[in-house]
Short mmCIF file of C-alpha atoms in Angstrom, two decimals:
data_model
loop_
_atom_site.label_atom_id
_atom_site.label_comp_id
_atom_site.label_asym_id
_atom_site.label_seq_id
_atom_site.Cartn_x
_atom_site.Cartn_y
_atom_site.Cartn_z
CA MET A 27 8.08 8.40 17.41
CA ASN A 28 7.00 12.37 16.73
CA GLU A 29 6.05 14.37 14.18
CA LEU A 30 9.54 14.50 12.67
CA GLN A 31 9.80 10.61 11.99
CA PRO A 32 8.59 9.72 8.28
CA CYS A 33 4.74 8.64 8.09
CA LEU A 34 3.13 6.12 6.08
CA LEU A 35 5.30 3.75 7.03
CA GLY A 36 3.00 0.39 6.94
CA ALA A 37 2.87 0.39 2.94
CA VAL A 38 6.89 1.15 2.83
CA ALA A 39 7.85 -1.56 5.12
CA GLY A 40 5.47 -4.06 3.29
CA ASP A 41 7.04 -2.96 0.49
CA ILE A 42 10.82 -2.98 1.49
CA ILE A 43 10.22 -6.43 3.34
CA GLY A 44 8.32 -7.97 0.60
CA SER A 45 10.65 -6.78 -2.10
CA ALA A 46 12.92 -9.81 -1.62
CA TYR A 47 10.08 -12.62 -0.97
CA GLU A 48 8.10 -11.68 -4.55
CA TRP A 49 10.02 -13.79 -6.96
CA ASP A 50 11.25 -16.01 -3.92
CA ALA A 51 8.45 -17.66 -2.28
CA VAL A 52 9.00 -18.31 1.72
CA ASP A 53 7.70 -21.62 2.96
CA ALA A 54 7.65 -20.50 6.79
CA LEU A 55 6.52 -17.41 8.60
CA ASP A 56 9.69 -16.90 10.53
CA PHE A 57 11.70 -15.77 7.20
CA PRO A 58 14.02 -12.55 7.86
CA LEU A 59 12.23 -8.98 7.69
CA PHE A 60 15.49 -7.53 5.74
CA GLY A 61 18.65 -8.99 4.08
CA PRO A 62 21.14 -8.22 1.01
CA LYS A 63 17.68 -8.22 -1.59
CA THR A 64 15.59 -5.93 0.36
CA LYS A 65 14.99 -2.50 -1.35
CA PHE A 66 12.16 -0.47 -2.54
CA THR A 67 10.06 -0.95 -5.35
CA ASP A 68 7.52 0.60 -7.30
CA ASP A 69 5.09 0.74 -4.34
CA THR A 70 7.06 2.60 -2.13
CA VAL A 71 7.50 5.06 -5.14
CA LEU A 72 4.15 5.45 -5.98
CA THR A 73 2.58 5.28 -2.45
CA VAL A 74 4.63 8.65 -1.79
CA ALA A 75 3.81 9.98 -5.17
CA VAL A 76 0.37 9.68 -4.09
CA ALA A 77 1.29 11.57 -0.52
CA ASP A 78 2.94 14.24 -2.55
CA HIS A 79 -0.62 15.06 -4.48
CA PHE A 80 -1.52 15.74 -0.84
CA VAL A 81 1.19 18.12 0.18
CA SER A 82 2.11 19.93 -3.45
CA GLY A 83 -1.14 19.74 -4.48
CA MET A 84 0.16 18.14 -7.73
CA LEU A 85 -2.13 16.80 -9.78
CA TYR A 86 -2.34 12.48 -9.42
CA ALA A 87 -1.05 11.87 -13.05
CA GLU A 88 1.35 14.44 -12.68
CA ALA A 89 2.85 13.44 -9.56
CA ILE A 90 2.70 9.58 -10.48
CA HIS A 91 4.09 10.23 -13.70
CA ARG A 92 7.14 12.64 -12.50
CA TYR A 93 7.80 9.89 -9.45
CA GLY A 94 7.62 7.09 -11.79
CA ASN A 95 9.87 8.36 -14.43
CA ASP A 96 12.42 9.75 -11.14
CA TYR A 97 12.65 6.28 -10.21
CA PRO A 98 12.78 4.17 -13.28
CA HIS A 99 13.04 0.55 -12.96
CA ARG A 100 11.76 0.06 -9.68
CA GLY A 101 9.89 -3.18 -10.93
CA TYR A 102 6.88 -1.46 -12.54
CA GLY A 103 4.14 -3.48 -14.63
CA GLY A 104 4.67 -3.31 -18.28
CA ASN A 105 1.54 -1.06 -19.28
CA PHE A 106 2.50 1.27 -16.35
CA ALA A 107 5.95 1.69 -17.44
CA ARG A 108 4.17 2.47 -21.17
CA TRP A 109 2.27 5.07 -19.00
CA LEU A 110 5.14 6.76 -17.94
CA HIS A 111 6.82 7.06 -21.21
CA THR A 112 3.55 8.97 -22.62
CA GLU A 113 2.82 12.60 -22.52
CA GLU A 114 -0.73 12.70 -22.78
CA LYS A 115 -0.98 10.28 -19.25
CA LEU A 116 -4.59 9.03 -20.50
CA PRO A 117 -5.81 5.96 -18.04
CA TYR A 118 -5.58 2.38 -19.76
CA ASN A 119 -8.21 0.54 -18.07
CA SER A 120 -6.08 -1.53 -15.56
CA PHE A 121 -7.43 -3.75 -12.90
CA GLY A 122 -3.66 -4.19 -11.67
CA ASN A 123 -3.37 -4.11 -8.05
CA GLY A 124 -1.02 -0.84 -8.50
CA SER A 125 -3.80 1.18 -7.74
CA ALA A 126 -4.39 -0.38 -4.37
CA MET A 127 -1.11 -0.64 -3.40
CA ARG A 128 -0.32 3.13 -3.59
CA VAL A 129 -3.41 4.36 -2.29
CA SER A 130 -2.79 4.21 1.40
CA ALA A 131 -2.50 8.15 1.99
CA VAL A 132 -5.59 8.31 0.71
CA GLY A 133 -7.09 6.88 4.44
CA TRP A 134 -5.56 9.46 6.58
CA VAL A 135 -6.98 12.47 4.66
CA HIS A 136 -10.67 12.78 4.86
CA SER A 137 -13.20 12.75 8.16
CA THR A 138 -15.95 10.37 5.87
CA LEU A 139 -15.93 7.31 4.71
CA GLU A 140 -17.76 8.82 1.29
CA GLU A 141 -15.27 11.46 0.95
CA THR A 142 -12.57 8.93 1.10
CA LEU A 143 -13.94 6.33 -1.12
CA VAL A 144 -14.59 9.54 -3.82
CA GLU A 145 -10.77 10.08 -3.64
CA ALA A 146 -9.55 6.90 -3.57
CA ALA A 147 -11.25 6.42 -7.17
CA LYS A 148 -9.65 9.50 -7.98
CA SER A 149 -6.09 8.52 -7.66
CA ALA A 150 -6.52 5.40 -9.27
CA GLU A 151 -8.58 5.93 -12.42
CA VAL A 152 -5.59 8.50 -13.45
CA THR A 153 -4.57 4.78 -14.98
CA HIS A 154 -6.43 2.24 -13.30
CA ASN A 155 -10.28 3.37 -14.50
CA HIS A 156 -11.19 -0.37 -14.99
CA PRO A 157 -14.12 -0.67 -12.41
CA GLU A 158 -12.07 -3.42 -10.48
CA GLY A 159 -9.33 -1.35 -10.31
CA ILE A 160 -10.93 1.33 -8.54
CA LYS A 161 -12.51 -0.98 -6.63
CA GLY A 162 -9.35 -2.77 -5.41
CA ALA A 163 -7.85 1.36 -4.04
CA GLN A 164 -10.91 1.97 -2.99
CA ALA A 165 -11.33 -1.06 -0.24
CA ALA A 166 -7.36 -0.62 0.32
CA ALA A 167 -8.52 2.85 1.50
CA MET A 168 -11.81 2.12 3.05
CA ALA A 169 -9.98 0.02 5.25
CA VAL A 170 -7.19 2.31 6.50
CA PHE A 171 -9.78 5.04 7.08
CA LEU A 172 -11.97 2.38 9.25
CA ALA A 173 -8.57 1.25 11.02
CA ARG A 174 -7.76 4.81 11.42
CA MET A 175 -11.29 5.87 13.18
CA GLY A 176 -10.87 3.03 15.54
CA LYS A 177 -13.20 0.06 13.95
CA SER A 178 -13.17 -2.79 15.06
CA LYS A 179 -11.26 -5.93 12.58
CA ALA A 180 -15.19 -7.39 12.40
CA GLU A 181 -16.56 -4.22 11.32
CA ILE A 182 -13.61 -3.60 9.43
CA LYS A 183 -14.12 -7.05 7.64
CA SER A 184 -18.34 -6.61 7.36
CA MET A 185 -18.27 -2.97 5.88
CA VAL A 186 -15.35 -3.45 3.20
CA GLU A 187 -17.68 -6.80 1.80
CA ALA A 188 -20.66 -4.82 1.78
CA GLN A 189 -19.05 -2.07 -0.27
CA THR A 190 -16.94 -4.60 -2.86
CA GLY A 191 -18.25 -8.09 -2.33
CA TYR A 192 -15.31 -9.41 -1.65
CA ASP A 193 -15.19 -12.69 -0.24
CA LEU A 194 -13.11 -12.02 3.37
CA ASN A 195 -14.54 -15.31 4.91
CA ARG A 196 -11.50 -17.34 3.82
CA SER A 197 -8.22 -18.10 5.87
CA LEU A 198 -4.99 -17.75 4.89
CA ALA A 199 -4.00 -21.31 5.20
CA GLY A 200 -6.91 -22.29 3.17
CA ILE A 201 -5.78 -19.22 0.39
CA ARG A 202 -2.41 -20.42 0.53
CA SER A 203 -2.78 -24.10 -0.09
CA GLY A 204 -4.22 -23.29 -3.90
CA TYR A 205 -2.69 -19.88 -4.30
CA GLN A 206 -1.67 -18.67 -7.82
CA TRP A 207 0.48 -15.28 -8.15
CA SER A 208 -1.43 -12.76 -9.09
CA GLU A 209 -1.20 -8.93 -9.83
CA ILE A 210 -4.96 -8.11 -10.36
CA CYS A 211 -6.75 -6.37 -7.83
CA GLN A 212 -9.53 -9.34 -7.44
CA THR A 213 -7.18 -12.07 -6.40
CA SER A 214 -4.64 -9.87 -4.57
CA VAL A 215 -6.56 -6.80 -2.31
CA PRO A 216 -8.93 -9.47 -0.59
CA GLU A 217 -6.24 -11.51 0.29
CA ALA A 218 -3.94 -8.57 1.21
CA ILE A 219 -6.75 -7.39 3.68
CA ILE A 220 -6.87 -11.30 5.13
CA ALA A 221 -3.85 -11.12 5.76
CA PHE A 222 -4.43 -7.98 7.95
CA LEU A 223 -7.37 -9.44 9.59
CA GLU A 224 -5.98 -12.18 10.67
CA SER A 225 -3.36 -10.89 12.09
CA THR A 226 -2.06 -10.06 15.70
CA ASP A 227 -0.12 -7.17 15.51
CA PHE A 228 1.73 -4.95 13.08
CA GLU A 229 4.41 -7.79 11.93
CA SER A 230 2.29 -10.86 11.91
CA ALA A 231 0.17 -8.52 8.94
CA ILE A 232 3.24 -8.16 6.93
CA ARG A 233 4.48 -12.08 7.39
CA GLY A 234 1.31 -13.52 6.28
CA ALA A 235 1.20 -11.11 3.40
CA ILE A 236 4.19 -12.87 2.48
CA TRP A 237 3.57 -16.05 3.22
CA LEU A 238 0.96 -16.57 0.56
CA ARG A 239 3.24 -16.80 -2.03
CA GLY A 240 1.76 -14.43 -4.11
CA ASP A 241 2.79 -10.92 -5.13
CA ALA A 242 4.76 -10.02 -2.06
CA ASP A 243 5.30 -6.81 -1.65
CA THR A 244 2.75 -4.94 -3.45
CA MET A 245 0.47 -7.23 -0.95
CA ALA A 246 2.53 -6.61 2.22
CA ALA A 247 2.45 -2.48 1.39
CA ILE A 248 -1.76 -3.26 0.92
CA ALA A 249 -1.42 -5.06 4.60
CA GLY A 250 0.76 -2.60 6.13
CA GLY A 251 -0.86 0.30 5.72
CA ILE A 252 -4.30 -1.09 7.00
CA ALA A 253 -2.32 -2.81 10.07
CA GLU A 254 -0.54 0.72 10.65
CA ALA A 255 -3.57 2.37 10.67
CA PHE A 256 -4.98 -0.23 12.87
CA TYR A 257 -2.32 -0.84 15.55
CA GLY A 258 -1.35 2.76 16.06
CA GLY A 259 1.70 2.97 14.20
CA VAL A 260 5.07 0.41 12.74
CA PRO A 261 7.14 -0.74 15.52
CA GLU A 262 10.27 0.87 16.10
CA VAL A 263 12.38 -1.85 15.25
CA ILE A 264 11.20 -1.78 11.50
CA ALA A 265 11.00 1.73 11.15
CA LEU A 266 14.12 2.07 11.85
CA GLU A 267 15.12 -0.07 9.30
CA LEU A 268 13.40 1.79 6.88
CA PRO A 269 15.42 4.83 6.17
CA LYS A 270 18.49 3.12 5.26
CA TYR A 271 16.65 1.88 2.07
CA LEU A 272 15.28 5.53 1.14
CA ASP A 273 16.77 8.21 -0.37
CA PRO A 274 16.20 11.92 1.40
CA ARG A 275 13.79 13.21 -1.51
CA LEU A 276 11.37 10.12 -0.43
CA LEU A 277 11.56 10.73 3.30
CA LYS A 278 10.74 14.46 3.24
CA THR A 279 7.61 13.81 1.54
CA LEU A 280 6.50 11.45 3.98
CA THR A 281 7.54 13.20 6.85
CA ASP A 282 5.54 16.27 5.40
CA PHE A 283 2.27 14.15 4.70
CA GLY A 284 2.87 13.23 8.42
CA SER A 285 3.10 16.29 9.84
CA LYS A 286 -0.09 17.38 7.76
CA TYR A 287 -2.55 14.86 8.09
CA MET A 288 -1.37 12.21 10.56
CA GLY A 289 0.03 14.40 13.52
CA GLU A 290 2.24 13.16 16.34
CA ARG A 291 2.41 9.20 16.22
CA GLU A 292 3.03 7.34 18.85
CA ASN A 293 3.83 3.74 19.66
CA PRO A 294 2.06 0.74 18.55
CA LYS A 295 -1.35 0.47 21.07
CA ARG A 296 -2.96 -2.29 20.12
#
């Protein structure tokens, strides 16, 4: 892997792989990663939009609004879809997990946790200005930042819990036994983080998030964004598949972001 390869592929991979399973839950962990129903969804579009904020200098609201309208019919939630058709671009007090699924770029930009938390809030509040919507974005960005800085899983878990109050002491198996599909931060972001915490490599983080039988693409995008930072990248066998599902514009923004903020990428180390 090198600086010319698209970056932020952890979140993109989670979204693309999870897209086939959002409404078709898996029963086992050995499901196919790619298939005829595989595609990119709103998670990828808005992840790239946030990345473009840092690449081009567009305001968050402008970038998110533009990308959302340029890529219609990608599975946007009802309130967000209505927001895309307004000129004022005012936030609508959402605590949906859209704030967390698009935030992974924020975890790569700043050199301190405090800056990362402030930036995550800014990226969320253009639409998701409810405290829980902001918290979800901060939790995901914080986990990416801490993983990128070389913190252990125990440290990531402890620091995210202290910042957010999320209960990260549960197991995937325990969650799955009574889990109900959810698209709100409070009941999908902690679960996605737990999928990362239980993982042994990048792929198992994605598989665990999807196995929960929830909002598969979004939860896998969150887990994948963290896993990419922690494990040192996305395995080549997965990374090489992703451009088949993306267009040149999305790939260019991801590449430009990586060149500016992520530097030369290496093969996964952990």
